[in-house]
Amino acid sequence: MALICESGQVRHEVKPGAIHHLKATPETVHWGYFHPEIKPALRVHSGDLIQAEAITHHAGDAPELMMDEPITRIFTEIEPEDRAPGVHIMTGPIYVEDAKPGDMLEVRYLRMTPRFNHGSNLAANWGHLYQEFDEQERVTIYELDPNANTASALYAYDFKGKYLVPGTITHCPVCERQPALKGITIPARPHLGTAGVAPSVDERVSTIPPGLHGGNIDNWRIGAGATMYYPVQVDGALFSIGDPHISQGDGEISGTAIEASLDVLMQIVLRKDFSFPSPLLETPTKWIVHGFDEDLDKAMKNAALDMLHLLTEHQGLSRNDAYSLMSVATDFGVTQVVDGTQGIHVRVDRGIFPNKGVVGDVVANDRDE
């Protein structure tokens, strides 16, 4: 048998030993940070399925549309001083039995379902063009059409002051609502902006920047049908998810996506048969490598070097052949420029290789395409 994900991609089956349900509560989330000493919210074995709730920290931008009683508990019971140093509400961590540093965590994202039919986009003080907009922050509330899988703007309002406190609750309709983007619809692309394993450091690591542990990668392709590979850094991996989105463009230029809570079905598989230096994304047709740095040029080089590693170590190409291929057949893009540590991604079509993009043992030889 094979496991068929929402996209129709057929994957080599790893039979789950159990199906777990991980609700987001004040006891099962950590707000704004990764840390190797957080008590696990759930313990699983390799191959287990997990249905987990991912909650947006922007639910308060339209609380009547994006908050319910469980989300209200998270916003009211977790003290503001414990929402640091980052901003994202992270569900977990999930402890994977027998996971050790040097292993890879294969996370198969099977389904992502919006919790509500609304989301928020903030033109924020950390946005790329904040100065060009006279330092004015603005919230646009979007409505999702689940049947058409599209989103359109419902209304917008100017945010008074600076949006600085994670979990801000804005009491609209007290504020002035304005029409926005009349007649325009956009495709919905539900995905996780932030997910990853605990870094091997004895301090809180902010959820804002991406890194080798994963974190705030903000690649809209990390949705249903995609598989992410995260290098394990601590025992148990301690994997968490958060920062759910229902759509985003490459660059995330205003500072945020359409931020909206998601219910996520995923399968976690422990891999001890290969390694990779950075978070690696597999889609039905592509391999996508990520590079990070505060300097976008350095992020570009990091992505290029890791793609070179992918092509030489996992496809058997010479360095010269790989370099030529990268110039003529891979696509580099800016993932985001608003998270301090900036992101570049580079895509290569798996179908151009004789083995259809098998990377070492990442894609099993008997996996159908």
PDB file of N, CA, C and O in Angstrom, residues 18 20 22 42 47-53 91 94 106-112 192 195 239-241 264-268:
ATOM      1  N   ALA A  18       0.280   4.882  15.783  1.00  0.00           N
ATOM      2  CA  ALA A  18      -0.763   5.567  16.544  1.00  0.00           C
ATOM      3  C   ALA A  18      -1.142   6.853  15.828  1.00  0.00           C
ATOM      4  O   ALA A  18      -0.399   7.360  14.987  1.00  0.00           O
ATOM      5  N   HIS A  20      -2.342  10.666  16.993  1.00  0.00           N
ATOM      6  CA  HIS A  20      -2.395  11.538  18.156  1.00  0.00           C
ATOM      7  C   HIS A  20      -3.142  12.819  17.817  1.00  0.00           C
ATOM      8  O   HIS A  20      -3.074  13.310  16.685  1.00  0.00           O
ATOM      9  N   LEU A  22      -3.257  16.700  19.118  1.00  0.00           N
ATOM     10  CA  LEU A  22      -2.557  17.682  19.951  1.00  0.00           C
ATOM     11  C   LEU A  22      -3.280  19.021  19.839  1.00  0.00           C
ATOM     12  O   LEU A  22      -3.145  19.738  18.851  1.00  0.00           O
ATOM     13  N   LEU A  42       3.799  16.149  23.773  1.00  0.00           N
ATOM     14  CA  LEU A  42       3.390  14.874  23.196  1.00  0.00           C
ATOM     15  C   LEU A  42       4.635  14.050  22.915  1.00  0.00           C
ATOM     16  O   LEU A  42       5.676  14.600  22.546  1.00  0.00           O
ATOM     17  N   GLY A  47       6.781   7.426  12.441  1.00  0.00           N
ATOM     18  CA  GLY A  47       5.663   6.960  11.629  1.00  0.00           C
ATOM     19  C   GLY A  47       4.304   7.362  12.153  1.00  0.00           C
ATOM     20  O   GLY A  47       3.304   7.257  11.432  1.00  0.00           O
ATOM     21  N   ASP A  48       4.231   7.828  13.396  1.00  0.00           N
ATOM     22  CA  ASP A  48       2.934   8.196  13.958  1.00  0.00           C
ATOM     23  C   ASP A  48       2.333   9.394  13.231  1.00  0.00           C
ATOM     24  O   ASP A  48       3.045  10.266  12.719  1.00  0.00           O
ATOM     25  N   LEU A  49       1.009   9.427  13.200  1.00  0.00           N
ATOM     26  CA  LEU A  49       0.259  10.557  12.662  1.00  0.00           C
ATOM     27  C   LEU A  49      -0.125  11.492  13.799  1.00  0.00           C
ATOM     28  O   LEU A  49      -0.475  11.036  14.893  1.00  0.00           O
ATOM     29  N   ILE A  50      -0.057  12.792  13.533  1.00  0.00           N
ATOM     30  CA  ILE A  50      -0.429  13.787  14.535  1.00  0.00           C
ATOM     31  C   ILE A  50      -1.376  14.791  13.914  1.00  0.00           C
ATOM     32  O   ILE A  50      -1.083  15.367  12.864  1.00  0.00           O
ATOM     33  N   GLN A  51      -2.531  14.971  14.524  1.00  0.00           N
ATOM     34  CA  GLN A  51      -3.450  16.047  14.173  1.00  0.00           C
ATOM     35  C   GLN A  51      -3.229  17.145  15.197  1.00  0.00           C
ATOM     36  O   GLN A  51      -3.542  16.984  16.380  1.00  0.00           O
ATOM     37  N   ALA A  52      -2.642  18.268  14.774  1.00  0.00           N
ATOM     38  CA  ALA A  52      -2.248  19.322  15.709  1.00  0.00           C
ATOM     39  C   ALA A  52      -2.878  20.646  15.325  1.00  0.00           C
ATOM     40  O   ALA A  52      -3.090  20.940  14.141  1.00  0.00           O
ATOM     41  N   GLU A  53      -3.145  21.460  16.331  1.00  0.00           N
ATOM     42  CA  GLU A  53      -3.694  22.787  16.123  1.00  0.00           C
ATOM     43  C   GLU A  53      -2.564  23.815  16.115  1.00  0.00           C
ATOM     44  O   GLU A  53      -1.741  23.845  17.031  1.00  0.00           O
ATOM     45  N   THR A  91       2.915  25.240  18.938  1.00  0.00           N
ATOM     46  CA  THR A  91       2.290  24.066  19.540  1.00  0.00           C
ATOM     47  C   THR A  91       3.325  22.957  19.633  1.00  0.00           C
ATOM     48  O   THR A  91       3.971  22.607  18.652  1.00  0.00           O
ATOM     49  N   ILE A  94       6.950  18.253  20.280  1.00  0.00           N
ATOM     50  CA  ILE A  94       6.689  16.825  20.113  1.00  0.00           C
ATOM     51  C   ILE A  94       8.008  16.084  20.239  1.00  0.00           C
ATOM     52  O   ILE A  94       8.957  16.346  19.492  1.00  0.00           O
ATOM     53  N   GLU A 106      11.805  13.682   9.136  1.00  0.00           N
ATOM     54  CA  GLU A 106      10.999  13.818   7.931  1.00  0.00           C
ATOM     55  C   GLU A 106       9.560  14.083   8.357  1.00  0.00           C
ATOM     56  O   GLU A 106       8.916  13.219   8.967  1.00  0.00           O
ATOM     57  N   VAL A 107       9.077  15.279   8.048  1.00  0.00           N
ATOM     58  CA  VAL A 107       7.718  15.652   8.434  1.00  0.00           C
ATOM     59  C   VAL A 107       6.879  15.759   7.176  1.00  0.00           C
ATOM     60  O   VAL A 107       7.077  16.640   6.341  1.00  0.00           O
ATOM     61  N   ARG A 108       5.945  14.836   7.032  1.00  0.00           N
ATOM     62  CA  ARG A 108       5.056  14.792   5.883  1.00  0.00           C
ATOM     63  C   ARG A 108       3.783  15.560   6.229  1.00  0.00           C
ATOM     64  O   ARG A 108       2.985  15.126   7.059  1.00  0.00           O
ATOM     65  N   TYR A 109       3.608  16.715   5.605  1.00  0.00           N
ATOM     66  CA  TYR A 109       2.417  17.535   5.843  1.00  0.00           C
ATOM     67  C   TYR A 109       1.309  17.041   4.918  1.00  0.00           C
ATOM     68  O   TYR A 109       1.369  17.217   3.710  1.00  0.00           O
ATOM     69  N   LEU A 110       0.298  16.432   5.500  1.00  0.00           N
ATOM     70  CA  LEU A 110      -0.731  15.755   4.716  1.00  0.00           C
ATOM     71  C   LEU A 110      -1.972  16.606   4.473  1.00  0.00           C
ATOM     72  O   LEU A 110      -2.590  16.524   3.417  1.00  0.00           O
ATOM     73  N   ARG A 111      -2.336  17.413   5.458  1.00  0.00           N
ATOM     74  CA  ARG A 111      -3.539  18.230   5.294  1.00  0.00           C
ATOM     75  C   ARG A 111      -3.420  19.463   6.190  1.00  0.00           C
ATOM     76  O   ARG A 111      -2.928  19.371   7.324  1.00  0.00           O
ATOM     77  N   MET A 112      -3.856  20.614   5.669  1.00  0.00           N
ATOM     78  CA  MET A 112      -3.901  21.847   6.452  1.00  0.00           C
ATOM     79  C   MET A 112      -5.253  22.493   6.234  1.00  0.00           C
ATOM     80  O   MET A 112      -5.577  22.911   5.118  1.00  0.00           O
ATOM     81  N   LEU A 192       2.542  26.471   6.854  1.00  0.00           N
ATOM     82  CA  LEU A 192       3.133  26.881   8.119  1.00  0.00           C
ATOM     83  C   LEU A 192       4.298  27.826   7.865  1.00  0.00           C
ATOM     84  O   LEU A 192       5.234  27.495   7.136  1.00  0.00           O
ATOM     85  N   ALA A 195       8.088  26.320  11.801  1.00  0.00           N
ATOM     86  CA  ALA A 195       8.090  24.964  12.349  1.00  0.00           C
ATOM     87  C   ALA A 195       9.546  24.539  12.455  1.00  0.00           C
ATOM     88  O   ALA A 195      10.387  24.978  11.668  1.00  0.00           O
ATOM     89  N   PHE A 239      10.009  18.844  18.261  1.00  0.00           N
ATOM     90  CA  PHE A 239       9.466  19.518  17.079  1.00  0.00           C
ATOM     91  C   PHE A 239       8.207  20.295  17.436  1.00  0.00           C
ATOM     92  O   PHE A 239       7.320  19.795  18.134  1.00  0.00           O
ATOM     93  N   SER A 240       8.111  21.533  16.950  1.00  0.00           N
ATOM     94  CA  SER A 240       6.960  22.394  17.213  1.00  0.00           C
ATOM     95  C   SER A 240       6.498  23.059  15.919  1.00  0.00           C
ATOM     96  O   SER A 240       7.293  23.273  15.002  1.00  0.00           O
ATOM     97  N   ILE A 241       5.203  23.417  15.880  1.00  0.00           N
ATOM     98  CA  ILE A 241       4.645  24.108  14.716  1.00  0.00           C
ATOM     99  C   ILE A 241       3.918  25.374  15.152  1.00  0.00           C
ATOM    100  O   ILE A 241       3.402  25.460  16.270  1.00  0.00           O
ATOM    101  N   VAL A 264      -3.557  20.936  11.421  1.00  0.00           N
ATOM    102  CA  VAL A 264      -2.520  20.317  10.592  1.00  0.00           C
ATOM    103  C   VAL A 264      -2.454  18.814  10.856  1.00  0.00           C
ATOM    104  O   VAL A 264      -2.285  18.382  12.001  1.00  0.00           O
ATOM    105  N   LEU A 265      -2.602  18.032   9.792  1.00  0.00           N
ATOM    106  CA  LEU A 265      -2.382  16.588   9.877  1.00  0.00           C
ATOM    107  C   LEU A 265      -1.017  16.292   9.280  1.00  0.00           C
ATOM    108  O   LEU A 265      -0.725  16.675   8.139  1.00  0.00           O
ATOM    109  N   MET A 266      -0.159  15.621  10.053  1.00  0.00           N
ATOM    110  CA  MET A 266       1.198  15.344   9.591  1.00  0.00           C
ATOM    111  C   MET A 266       1.647  13.987  10.091  1.00  0.00           C
ATOM    112  O   MET A 266       1.112  13.443  11.056  1.00  0.00           O
ATOM    113  N   GLN A 267       2.618  13.441   9.389  1.00  0.00           N
ATOM    114  CA  GLN A 267       3.255  12.203   9.803  1.00  0.00           C
ATOM    115  C   GLN A 267       4.738  12.497  10.008  1.00  0.00           C
ATOM    116  O   GLN A 267       5.383  13.104   9.153  1.00  0.00           O
ATOM    117  N   ILE A 268       5.259  12.080  11.146  1.00  0.00           N
ATOM    118  CA  ILE A 268       6.666  12.300  11.458  1.00  0.00           C
ATOM    119  C   ILE A 268       7.415  10.979  11.350  1.00  0.00           C
ATOM    120  O   ILE A 268       7.053   9.989  11.992  1.00  0.00           O
TER     121      ILE A 268
END
